[in-house]
Amino acid sequence: MRILDTLNFSQTTLRAYPARTALILLAMAIGVASVIILTSLGEGARNYVTGQFRSLGTHLLFILPGRSETTGGLPPLLGTSPRDLTIDDAIALKQSPAIRHVAPLLLGNAPVSHASREREVTVLGSSNEMQVIMTLEVIMGKFLPAENPRIGSPVCVLGDKLYHELFGNRNPIGEWVRIGSYRYRVIGVLGDKERAFGFDNSDAVIIPVASAQTMFNKTSLFRILVKASSADALDRAKEDVLRIIRQRHEGEDDVTVIRQDALIGTFDEILKILTWVVAGIAAISLIVAGILIMNVMLVSVSQRRAEIGLLKALGASTREVLQLFLSEALILSLAGGVIGLGIGFVGAQALQVWLPDFPVQVPLWSIIAALLVTLITGLAFGLIPARQAARLDPVIALAGK
Amino acid sequence: MIKLRDICRNFQVGDETVHALDQVTLDIAAGDYISVMGPSGSGKSTLLNMLGLLDMPNSGSYLFENKELTKLSEEKRARFRREKIGFIFQSFHLVPRLTAAGNLELPLMLTGMLPAKRRVLVQEALASVGLEDRAHHLPKQLSGGQQQRVAIARAMIMKPPLLLADEPTGNLDTHSGDEIIKTLEVLNQTGITLIVVTHDLELGQRAGRTIQMVDGKVVHDES
């Protein structure tokens, strides 16, 4: 039997039972569409996060207190604990010619109030150079002054959302706000798209790092952000950071320095795995659809016993009957897959409209994988009923028993 | 043309062995018109299935044009059926979703014949049973007699030398039954071997040779 005839015969069968066919197509289409939509979300998240990092430039270093070490064994007689990162550490890093900008960073939470309005937000303590390092846009006023980071002036820069919550559309420059129990003068407002590392700067307030240390009663820093003088100088900048900190910390290597590109790579890898995981979860629905195909086709085989017997009487071999039933499963799974792709693309487009800032993107591999899984599922689950049909005894089948 | 020697076909029903065919020996010549008669359970349908290679004997020999068929693989049996044997059933066995022409195309499709050639043969076959104007009708749009004529055209479209009919008039009124039998007899007169299984005494006696079966044995064979 020619392949075209086999497919044609199968499609007449599928058209003869429209409700059954539609049900299977729907199940397959939902499975494929969910794979496409979920992977496009995962891919979007990956692009979004890596894009956020890349938007800062590619030659950043993040310095964290403490160091990854293997623990265990006998405890030391004299306890050693990593030294904190300090403002002086940050200032010392500027000795290196490979380092162009340094921004100390301290985080905390505090209520910010103005007049009768109050909002609990994240407080970032940093310096003037944070603006360059994190490419922050100031839409009103100016950023923190270029002063000695040890000096904590009572000034602040509001995130866009915080500004609107406290001031509505009024000009806040020169106004006083209360952060915790301290008063600060507003000198600037950040743009409305200011997000970095998934952190929403628009609902935050930035104050000088020394002020933040006073507010949170801390002498240490959360991070130091460093921008190398160029991408080529990144390795040298990292070596200098380690050397300078070692000198300042009495020969101890007690900081961890992470390169931005390594961080991007890690996030990229994690989110890729996450995308595969969600695709895998969505693919379970394809397996459910496959089971539905098997179920419906088993019923179909039992309803079409006389027809199978007739085909055998007319000279169809076991292999040809198997091919006929498998081609039905194949057509169903492929057609379901194509419909699912269509629904998936429409869903992804709808998501893009709904989340305009989120780069929803259907990855090519997910299209191929979804169609491949659909095909394999259809064939695998179609095989059992097809074999049952092919192995029917023609005498019993013709009797319709 | 056909030589059956000591054909046995047993079925196991619970603890009991049923001898559907018991040492059946028959010689059938090309162009014979044979009716197989007997009470229910006598083995006449089993004999027809055996002759049509739908069933295989437990023992014995089946020679068709001097070729031993009991040793053939399933694939070769299917091909032999396709080329040499035509079947007509009591309940017509037309595929309900296919038109008359579509039903006729089925055996040709199994040979891998191209659609253009199939269409020509289908038209000829339909014309031979007087149904050329019913080509695009579904079985449910045809009368019982017309359905059986489509089934005859389908059985003959491969021009097989052997035609097996199992109660071909069983589901038809007298008039339609007569027409069908006449059609089959015309085919027999062209040299096709015709074997008809029937309960109908009158129909059975029209054949040139009558075989009576009881309990899986041929008890009477009269020309």
mmCIF file with all atom_site columns, N, CA, C and O in Angstrom, chain A residues 1-2 5 9 12-13 16 304 306-307 310 312-320 394-395 398, chain B residues 49 54-55 74-75 78 81-82 87 89 93 95 97-98 106 109-110 112-115 118 154:
data_model
loop_
_atom_site.group_PDB
_atom_site.id
_atom_site.type_symbol
_atom_site.label_atom_id
_atom_site.label_alt_id
_atom_site.label_comp_id
_atom_site.label_asym_id
_atom_site.label_entity_id
_atom_site.label_seq_id
_atom_site.pdbx_PDB_ins_code
_atom_site.Cartn_x
_atom_site.Cartn_y
_atom_site.Cartn_z
_atom_site.occupancy
_atom_site.B_iso_or_equiv
_atom_site.pdbx_formal_charge
_atom_site.auth_seq_id
_atom_site.auth_comp_id
_atom_site.auth_asym_id
_atom_site.auth_atom_id
_atom_site.pdbx_PDB_model_num
ATOM 1   N N  . MET A 1 1   ? 0.848   -1.203  0.000   1.00 0.00 ? 1   MET A N  1
ATOM 2   C CA . MET A 1 1   ? 0.000   0.000   0.000   1.00 0.00 ? 1   MET A CA 1
ATOM 3   C C  . MET A 1 1   ? 0.885   1.255   0.000   1.00 0.00 ? 1   MET A C  1
ATOM 4   O O  . MET A 1 1   ? 1.856   1.313   0.762   1.00 0.00 ? 1   MET A O  1
ATOM 5   N N  . ARG A 1 2   ? 0.555   2.209   -0.859  1.00 0.00 ? 2   ARG A N  1
ATOM 6   C CA . ARG A 1 2   ? 1.374   3.422   -0.924  1.00 0.00 ? 2   ARG A CA 1
ATOM 7   C C  . ARG A 1 2   ? 1.153   4.274   0.331   1.00 0.00 ? 2   ARG A C  1
ATOM 8   O O  . ARG A 1 2   ? 0.073   4.262   0.917   1.00 0.00 ? 2   ARG A O  1
ATOM 9   N N  . ASP A 1 5   ? -1.778  6.546   0.138   1.00 0.00 ? 5   ASP A N  1
ATOM 10  C CA . ASP A 1 5   ? -3.056  5.844   0.299   1.00 0.00 ? 5   ASP A CA 1
ATOM 11  C C  . ASP A 1 5   ? -3.308  5.514   1.764   1.00 0.00 ? 5   ASP A C  1
ATOM 12  O O  . ASP A 1 5   ? -4.442  5.614   2.247   1.00 0.00 ? 5   ASP A O  1
ATOM 13  N N  . PHE A 1 9   ? -6.462  6.917   3.678   1.00 0.00 ? 9   PHE A N  1
ATOM 14  C CA . PHE A 1 9   ? -7.429  6.023   4.310   1.00 0.00 ? 9   PHE A CA 1
ATOM 15  C C  . PHE A 1 9   ? -7.603  6.413   5.785   1.00 0.00 ? 9   PHE A C  1
ATOM 16  O O  . PHE A 1 9   ? -8.717  6.468   6.303   1.00 0.00 ? 9   PHE A O  1
ATOM 17  N N  . THR A 1 12  ? -9.724  9.520   6.264   1.00 0.00 ? 12  THR A N  1
ATOM 18  C CA . THR A 1 12  ? -11.175 9.309   6.119   1.00 0.00 ? 12  THR A CA 1
ATOM 19  C C  . THR A 1 12  ? -11.740 8.753   7.425   1.00 0.00 ? 12  THR A C  1
ATOM 20  O O  . THR A 1 12  ? -12.838 9.099   7.833   1.00 0.00 ? 12  THR A O  1
ATOM 21  N N  . THR A 1 13  ? -10.942 7.896   8.088   1.00 0.00 ? 13  THR A N  1
ATOM 22  C CA . THR A 1 13  ? -11.398 7.344   9.365   1.00 0.00 ? 13  THR A CA 1
ATOM 23  C C  . THR A 1 13  ? -11.537 8.457   10.396  1.00 0.00 ? 13  THR A C  1
ATOM 24  O O  . THR A 1 13  ? -12.534 8.539   11.116  1.00 0.00 ? 13  THR A O  1
ATOM 25  N N  . ALA A 1 16  ? -14.460 10.543  9.865   1.00 0.00 ? 16  ALA A N  1
ATOM 26  C CA . ALA A 1 16  ? -15.731 9.849   10.105  1.00 0.00 ? 16  ALA A CA 1
ATOM 27  C C  . ALA A 1 16  ? -16.151 9.926   11.576  1.00 0.00 ? 16  ALA A C  1
ATOM 28  O O  . ALA A 1 16  ? -17.308 9.711   11.908  1.00 0.00 ? 16  ALA A O  1
ATOM 29  N N  . ARG A 1 304 ? -14.046 -1.375  15.247  1.00 0.00 ? 304 ARG A N  1
ATOM 30  C CA . ARG A 1 304 ? -13.781 -1.592  13.820  1.00 0.00 ? 304 ARG A CA 1
ATOM 31  C C  . ARG A 1 304 ? -13.227 -2.987  13.547  1.00 0.00 ? 304 ARG A C  1
ATOM 32  O O  . ARG A 1 304 ? -12.484 -3.183  12.587  1.00 0.00 ? 304 ARG A O  1
ATOM 33  N N  . ALA A 1 306 ? -14.755 -5.642  12.482  1.00 0.00 ? 306 ALA A N  1
ATOM 34  C CA . ALA A 1 306 ? -15.223 -6.212  11.209  1.00 0.00 ? 306 ALA A CA 1
ATOM 35  C C  . ALA A 1 306 ? -14.444 -5.611  10.044  1.00 0.00 ? 306 ALA A C  1
ATOM 36  O O  . ALA A 1 306 ? -14.100 -6.305  9.086   1.00 0.00 ? 306 ALA A O  1
ATOM 37  N N  . GLU A 1 307 ? -14.160 -4.310  10.157  1.00 0.00 ? 307 GLU A N  1
ATOM 38  C CA . GLU A 1 307 ? -13.408 -3.644  9.090   1.00 0.00 ? 307 GLU A CA 1
ATOM 39  C C  . GLU A 1 307 ? -11.978 -4.204  8.997   1.00 0.00 ? 307 GLU A C  1
ATOM 40  O O  . GLU A 1 307 ? -11.455 -4.409  7.891   1.00 0.00 ? 307 GLU A O  1
ATOM 41  N N  . LEU A 1 310 ? -12.198 -7.459  7.347   1.00 0.00 ? 310 LEU A N  1
ATOM 42  C CA . LEU A 1 310 ? -12.392 -7.273  5.917   1.00 0.00 ? 310 LEU A CA 1
ATOM 43  C C  . LEU A 1 310 ? -11.063 -6.950  5.226   1.00 0.00 ? 310 LEU A C  1
ATOM 44  O O  . LEU A 1 310 ? -10.735 -7.515  4.179   1.00 0.00 ? 310 LEU A O  1
ATOM 45  N N  . LYS A 1 312 ? -8.159  -7.707  6.085   1.00 0.00 ? 312 LYS A N  1
ATOM 46  C CA . LYS A 1 312 ? -7.327  -8.919  6.019   1.00 0.00 ? 312 LYS A CA 1
ATOM 47  C C  . LYS A 1 312 ? -7.857  -9.860  4.932   1.00 0.00 ? 312 LYS A C  1
ATOM 48  O O  . LYS A 1 312 ? -7.076  -10.478 4.203   1.00 0.00 ? 312 LYS A O  1
ATOM 49  N N  . ALA A 1 313 ? -9.180  -9.960  4.839   1.00 0.00 ? 313 ALA A N  1
ATOM 50  C CA . ALA A 1 313 ? -9.768  -10.820 3.798   1.00 0.00 ? 313 ALA A CA 1
ATOM 51  C C  . ALA A 1 313 ? -9.414  -10.296 2.403   1.00 0.00 ? 313 ALA A C  1
ATOM 52  O O  . ALA A 1 313 ? -9.245  -11.063 1.467   1.00 0.00 ? 313 ALA A O  1
ATOM 53  N N  . LEU A 1 314 ? -9.303  -8.969  2.301   1.00 0.00 ? 314 LEU A N  1
ATOM 54  C CA . LEU A 1 314 ? -8.967  -8.376  1.000   1.00 0.00 ? 314 LEU A CA 1
ATOM 55  C C  . LEU A 1 314 ? -7.475  -8.480  0.692   1.00 0.00 ? 314 LEU A C  1
ATOM 56  O O  . LEU A 1 314 ? -7.040  -8.085  -0.382  1.00 0.00 ? 314 LEU A O  1
ATOM 57  N N  . GLY A 1 315 ? -6.727  -8.960  1.673   1.00 0.00 ? 315 GLY A N  1
ATOM 58  C CA . GLY A 1 315 ? -5.305  -9.185  1.403   1.00 0.00 ? 315 GLY A CA 1
ATOM 59  C C  . GLY A 1 315 ? -4.353  -8.254  2.119   1.00 0.00 ? 315 GLY A C  1
ATOM 60  O O  . GLY A 1 315 ? -3.177  -8.177  1.775   1.00 0.00 ? 315 GLY A O  1
ATOM 61  N N  . ALA A 1 316 ? -4.863  -7.526  3.135   1.00 0.00 ? 316 ALA A N  1
ATOM 62  C CA . ALA A 1 316 ? -3.952  -6.669  3.909   1.00 0.00 ? 316 ALA A CA 1
ATOM 63  C C  . ALA A 1 316 ? -3.157  -7.552  4.868   1.00 0.00 ? 316 ALA A C  1
ATOM 64  O O  . ALA A 1 316 ? -3.734  -8.401  5.547   1.00 0.00 ? 316 ALA A O  1
ATOM 65  N N  . SER A 1 317 ? -1.858  -7.341  4.905   1.00 0.00 ? 317 SER A N  1
ATOM 66  C CA . SER A 1 317 ? -1.029  -8.129  5.818   1.00 0.00 ? 317 SER A CA 1
ATOM 67  C C  . SER A 1 317 ? -1.077  -7.499  7.212   1.00 0.00 ? 317 SER A C  1
ATOM 68  O O  . SER A 1 317 ? -1.559  -6.375  7.384   1.00 0.00 ? 317 SER A O  1
ATOM 69  N N  . THR A 1 318 ? -0.544  -8.225  8.177   1.00 0.00 ? 318 THR A N  1
ATOM 70  C CA . THR A 1 318 ? -0.466  -7.712  9.550   1.00 0.00 ? 318 THR A CA 1
ATOM 71  C C  . THR A 1 318 ? 0.270   -6.369  9.565   1.00 0.00 ? 318 THR A C  1
ATOM 72  O O  . THR A 1 318 ? -0.147  -5.422  10.233  1.00 0.00 ? 318 THR A O  1
ATOM 73  N N  . ARG A 1 319 ? 1.355   -6.304  8.771   1.00 0.00 ? 319 ARG A N  1
ATOM 74  C CA . ARG A 1 319 ? 2.164   -5.076  8.733   1.00 0.00 ? 319 ARG A CA 1
ATOM 75  C C  . ARG A 1 319 ? 1.342   -3.909  8.181   1.00 0.00 ? 319 ARG A C  1
ATOM 76  O O  . ARG A 1 319 ? 1.403   -2.788  8.692   1.00 0.00 ? 319 ARG A O  1
ATOM 77  N N  . GLU A 1 320 ? 0.518   -4.181  7.166   1.00 0.00 ? 320 GLU A N  1
ATOM 78  C CA . GLU A 1 320 ? -0.265  -3.101  6.565   1.00 0.00 ? 320 GLU A CA 1
ATOM 79  C C  . GLU A 1 320 ? -1.356  -2.597  7.511   1.00 0.00 ? 320 GLU A C  1
ATOM 80  O O  . GLU A 1 320 ? -1.609  -1.388  7.580   1.00 0.00 ? 320 GLU A O  1
ATOM 81  N N  . PRO A 1 394 ? -8.570  -12.813 11.592  1.00 0.00 ? 394 PRO A N  1
ATOM 82  C CA . PRO A 1 394 ? -9.559  -12.287 10.634  1.00 0.00 ? 394 PRO A CA 1
ATOM 83  C C  . PRO A 1 394 ? -10.928 -12.952 10.743  1.00 0.00 ? 394 PRO A C  1
ATOM 84  O O  . PRO A 1 394 ? -11.951 -12.298 10.534  1.00 0.00 ? 394 PRO A O  1
ATOM 85  N N  . VAL A 1 395 ? -10.954 -14.242 11.084  1.00 0.00 ? 395 VAL A N  1
ATOM 86  C CA . VAL A 1 395 ? -12.250 -14.943 11.184  1.00 0.00 ? 395 VAL A CA 1
ATOM 87  C C  . VAL A 1 395 ? -13.060 -14.347 12.329  1.00 0.00 ? 395 VAL A C  1
ATOM 88  O O  . VAL A 1 395 ? -14.248 -14.016 12.171  1.00 0.00 ? 395 VAL A O  1
ATOM 89  N N  . LEU A 1 398 ? -14.029 -10.695 11.463  1.00 0.00 ? 398 LEU A N  1
ATOM 90  C CA . LEU A 1 398 ? -15.134 -10.583 10.504  1.00 0.00 ? 398 LEU A CA 1
ATOM 91  C C  . LEU A 1 398 ? -16.473 -10.881 11.163  1.00 0.00 ? 398 LEU A C  1
ATOM 92  O O  . LEU A 1 398 ? -17.499 -10.306 10.801  1.00 0.00 ? 398 LEU A O  1
ATOM 93  N N  . ASN B 2 49  ? -13.513 -20.526 5.323   1.00 0.00 ? 49  ASN B N  1
ATOM 94  C CA . ASN B 2 49  ? -12.382 -19.737 5.841   1.00 0.00 ? 49  ASN B CA 1
ATOM 95  C C  . ASN B 2 49  ? -11.052 -20.405 5.516   1.00 0.00 ? 49  ASN B C  1
ATOM 96  O O  . ASN B 2 49  ? -10.059 -19.730 5.243   1.00 0.00 ? 49  ASN B O  1
ATOM 97  N N  . LEU B 2 54  ? -8.170  -17.613 5.468   1.00 0.00 ? 54  LEU B N  1
ATOM 98  C CA . LEU B 2 54  ? -8.389  -16.774 6.649   1.00 0.00 ? 54  LEU B CA 1
ATOM 99  C C  . LEU B 2 54  ? -8.085  -17.583 7.903   1.00 0.00 ? 54  LEU B C  1
ATOM 100 O O  . LEU B 2 54  ? -7.829  -17.037 8.966   1.00 0.00 ? 54  LEU B O  1
ATOM 101 N N  . ASP B 2 55  ? -8.145  -18.885 7.778   1.00 0.00 ? 55  ASP B N  1
ATOM 102 C CA . ASP B 2 55  ? -7.879  -19.787 8.890   1.00 0.00 ? 55  ASP B CA 1
ATOM 103 C C  . ASP B 2 55  ? -6.933  -20.875 8.370   1.00 0.00 ? 55  ASP B C  1
ATOM 104 O O  . ASP B 2 55  ? -6.879  -21.130 7.160   1.00 0.00 ? 55  ASP B O  1
ATOM 105 N N  . GLU B 2 74  ? 2.445   -15.550 6.980   1.00 0.00 ? 74  GLU B N  1
ATOM 106 C CA . GLU B 2 74  ? 1.241   -14.716 7.054   1.00 0.00 ? 74  GLU B CA 1
ATOM 107 C C  . GLU B 2 74  ? 1.240   -13.691 5.927   1.00 0.00 ? 74  GLU B C  1
ATOM 108 O O  . GLU B 2 74  ? 0.217   -13.446 5.282   1.00 0.00 ? 74  GLU B O  1
ATOM 109 N N  . GLU B 2 75  ? 2.422   -13.118 5.672   1.00 0.00 ? 75  GLU B N  1
ATOM 110 C CA . GLU B 2 75  ? 2.568   -12.105 4.612   1.00 0.00 ? 75  GLU B CA 1
ATOM 111 C C  . GLU B 2 75  ? 2.218   -12.700 3.240   1.00 0.00 ? 75  GLU B C  1
ATOM 112 O O  . GLU B 2 75  ? 1.494   -12.089 2.456   1.00 0.00 ? 75  GLU B O  1
ATOM 113 N N  . ALA B 2 78  ? -1.484  -13.408 2.876   1.00 0.00 ? 78  ALA B N  1
ATOM 114 C CA . ALA B 2 78  ? -2.239  -12.176 2.595   1.00 0.00 ? 78  ALA B CA 1
ATOM 115 C C  . ALA B 2 78  ? -2.152  -11.846 1.112   1.00 0.00 ? 78  ALA B C  1
ATOM 116 O O  . ALA B 2 78  ? -3.162  -11.512 0.478   1.00 0.00 ? 78  ALA B O  1
ATOM 117 N N  . ARG B 2 81  ? -4.263  -14.273 -0.928  1.00 0.00 ? 81  ARG B N  1
ATOM 118 C CA . ARG B 2 81  ? -5.689  -13.928 -0.801  1.00 0.00 ? 81  ARG B CA 1
ATOM 119 C C  . ARG B 2 81  ? -6.031  -12.768 -1.724  1.00 0.00 ? 81  ARG B C  1
ATOM 120 O O  . ARG B 2 81  ? -7.050  -12.775 -2.412  1.00 0.00 ? 81  ARG B O  1
ATOM 121 N N  . ARG B 2 82  ? -5.150  -11.769 -1.706  1.00 0.00 ? 82  ARG B N  1
ATOM 122 C CA . ARG B 2 82  ? -5.387  -10.550 -2.480  1.00 0.00 ? 82  ARG B CA 1
ATOM 123 C C  . ARG B 2 82  ? -5.494  -10.876 -3.979  1.00 0.00 ? 82  ARG B C  1
ATOM 124 O O  . ARG B 2 82  ? -6.332  -10.328 -4.675  1.00 0.00 ? 82  ARG B O  1
ATOM 125 N N  . PHE B 2 87  ? -13.965 -12.615 -1.740  1.00 0.00 ? 87  PHE B N  1
ATOM 126 C CA . PHE B 2 87  ? -14.908 -12.977 -0.672  1.00 0.00 ? 87  PHE B CA 1
ATOM 127 C C  . PHE B 2 87  ? -16.206 -12.186 -0.804  1.00 0.00 ? 87  PHE B C  1
ATOM 128 O O  . PHE B 2 87  ? -16.177 -10.984 -1.092  1.00 0.00 ? 87  PHE B O  1
ATOM 129 N N  . PHE B 2 89  ? -19.694 -11.689 1.624   1.00 0.00 ? 89  PHE B N  1
ATOM 130 C CA . PHE B 2 89  ? -20.201 -12.025 2.959   1.00 0.00 ? 89  PHE B CA 1
ATOM 131 C C  . PHE B 2 89  ? -21.699 -11.762 3.043   1.00 0.00 ? 89  PHE B C  1
ATOM 132 O O  . PHE B 2 89  ? -22.234 -10.924 2.300   1.00 0.00 ? 89  PHE B O  1
ATOM 133 N N  . HIS B 2 93  ? -20.171 -6.408  4.435   1.00 0.00 ? 93  HIS B N  1
ATOM 134 C CA . HIS B 2 93  ? -18.883 -5.887  4.926   1.00 0.00 ? 93  HIS B CA 1
ATOM 135 C C  . HIS B 2 93  ? -18.324 -4.777  4.041   1.00 0.00 ? 93  HIS B C  1
ATOM 136 O O  . HIS B 2 93  ? -17.175 -4.812  3.624   1.00 0.00 ? 93  HIS B O  1
ATOM 137 N N  . VAL B 2 95  ? -17.155 -0.851  3.947   1.00 0.00 ? 95  VAL B N  1
ATOM 138 C CA . VAL B 2 95  ? -16.703 0.143   4.939   1.00 0.00 ? 95  VAL B CA 1
ATOM 139 C C  . VAL B 2 95  ? -17.686 1.312   4.882   1.00 0.00 ? 95  VAL B C  1
ATOM 140 O O  . VAL B 2 95  ? -17.827 1.950   3.836   1.00 0.00 ? 95  VAL B O  1
ATOM 141 N N  . ARG B 2 97  ? -17.901 4.365   5.874   1.00 0.00 ? 97  ARG B N  1
ATOM 142 C CA . ARG B 2 97  ? -17.535 5.762   5.609   1.00 0.00 ? 97  ARG B CA 1
ATOM 143 C C  . ARG B 2 97  ? -17.002 5.960   4.188   1.00 0.00 ? 97  ARG B C  1
ATOM 144 O O  . ARG B 2 97  ? -16.734 7.089   3.791   1.00 0.00 ? 97  ARG B O  1
ATOM 145 N N  . LEU B 2 98  ? -16.814 4.857   3.446   1.00 0.00 ? 98  LEU B N  1
ATOM 146 C CA . LEU B 2 98  ? -16.305 4.976   2.076   1.00 0.00 ? 98  LEU B CA 1
ATOM 147 C C  . LEU B 2 98  ? -17.448 4.830   1.086   1.00 0.00 ? 98  LEU B C  1
ATOM 148 O O  . LEU B 2 98  ? -18.391 4.070   1.330   1.00 0.00 ? 98  LEU B O  1
ATOM 149 N N  . LEU B 2 106 ? -10.364 -0.408  -2.358  1.00 0.00 ? 106 LEU B N  1
ATOM 150 C CA . LEU B 2 106 ? -9.557  -0.973  -1.262  1.00 0.00 ? 106 LEU B CA 1
ATOM 151 C C  . LEU B 2 106 ? -8.598  -2.092  -1.712  1.00 0.00 ? 106 LEU B C  1
ATOM 152 O O  . LEU B 2 106 ? -7.403  -2.014  -1.441  1.00 0.00 ? 106 LEU B O  1
ATOM 153 N N  . MET B 2 109 ? -5.839  -0.631  -3.754  1.00 0.00 ? 109 MET B N  1
ATOM 154 C CA . MET B 2 109 ? -4.905  0.150   -2.933  1.00 0.00 ? 109 MET B CA 1
ATOM 155 C C  . MET B 2 109 ? -3.882  -0.759  -2.275  1.00 0.00 ? 109 MET B C  1
ATOM 156 O O  . MET B 2 109 ? -2.703  -0.412  -2.158  1.00 0.00 ? 109 MET B O  1
ATOM 157 N N  . LEU B 2 110 ? -4.356  -1.918  -1.838  1.00 0.00 ? 110 LEU B N  1
ATOM 158 C CA . LEU B 2 110 ? -3.442  -2.844  -1.140  1.00 0.00 ? 110 LEU B CA 1
ATOM 159 C C  . LEU B 2 110 ? -2.335  -3.357  -2.062  1.00 0.00 ? 110 LEU B C  1
ATOM 160 O O  . LEU B 2 110 ? -1.289  -3.792  -1.606  1.00 0.00 ? 110 LEU B O  1
ATOM 161 N N  . GLY B 2 112 ? -0.876  -1.369  -4.170  1.00 0.00 ? 112 GLY B N  1
ATOM 162 C CA . GLY B 2 112 ? -0.001  -0.223  -4.435  1.00 0.00 ? 112 GLY B CA 1
ATOM 163 C C  . GLY B 2 112 ? -0.271  0.400   -5.798  1.00 0.00 ? 112 GLY B C  1
ATOM 164 O O  . GLY B 2 112 ? 0.532   1.182   -6.298  1.00 0.00 ? 112 GLY B O  1
ATOM 165 N N  . MET B 2 113 ? -1.426  0.089   -6.390  1.00 0.00 ? 113 MET B N  1
ATOM 166 C CA . MET B 2 113 ? -1.754  0.629   -7.717  1.00 0.00 ? 113 MET B CA 1
ATOM 167 C C  . MET B 2 113 ? -1.977  2.145   -7.640  1.00 0.00 ? 113 MET B C  1
ATOM 168 O O  . MET B 2 113 ? -2.472  2.653   -6.631  1.00 0.00 ? 113 MET B O  1
ATOM 169 N N  . LEU B 2 114 ? -1.605  2.839   -8.696  1.00 0.00 ? 114 LEU B N  1
ATOM 170 C CA . LEU B 2 114 ? -1.764  4.303   -8.718  1.00 0.00 ? 114 LEU B CA 1
ATOM 171 C C  . LEU B 2 114 ? -3.241  4.695   -8.850  1.00 0.00 ? 114 LEU B C  1
ATOM 172 O O  . LEU B 2 114 ? -4.015  3.975   -9.492  1.00 0.00 ? 114 LEU B O  1
ATOM 173 N N  . PRO B 2 115 ? -3.646  5.832   -8.279  1.00 0.00 ? 115 PRO B N  1
ATOM 174 C CA . PRO B 2 115 ? -5.061  6.222   -8.260  1.00 0.00 ? 115 PRO B CA 1
ATOM 175 C C  . PRO B 2 115 ? -5.703  6.302   -9.648  1.00 0.00 ? 115 PRO B C  1
ATOM 176 O O  . PRO B 2 115 ? -6.855  5.894   -9.813  1.00 0.00 ? 115 PRO B O  1
ATOM 177 N N  . ARG B 2 118 ? -6.581  2.947   -10.789 1.00 0.00 ? 118 ARG B N  1
ATOM 178 C CA . ARG B 2 118 ? -7.631  2.394   -9.909  1.00 0.00 ? 118 ARG B CA 1
ATOM 179 C C  . ARG B 2 118 ? -9.001  2.896   -10.337 1.00 0.00 ? 118 ARG B C  1
ATOM 180 O O  . ARG B 2 118 ? -9.969  2.131   -10.398 1.00 0.00 ? 118 ARG B O  1
ATOM 181 N N  . ARG B 2 154 ? -16.354 -5.629  -5.698  1.00 0.00 ? 154 ARG B N  1
ATOM 182 C CA . ARG B 2 154 ? -15.094 -5.525  -4.944  1.00 0.00 ? 154 ARG B CA 1
ATOM 183 C C  . ARG B 2 154 ? -14.351 -6.869  -4.951  1.00 0.00 ? 154 ARG B C  1
ATOM 184 O O  . ARG B 2 154 ? -13.132 -6.913  -5.119  1.00 0.00 ? 154 ARG B O  1
#
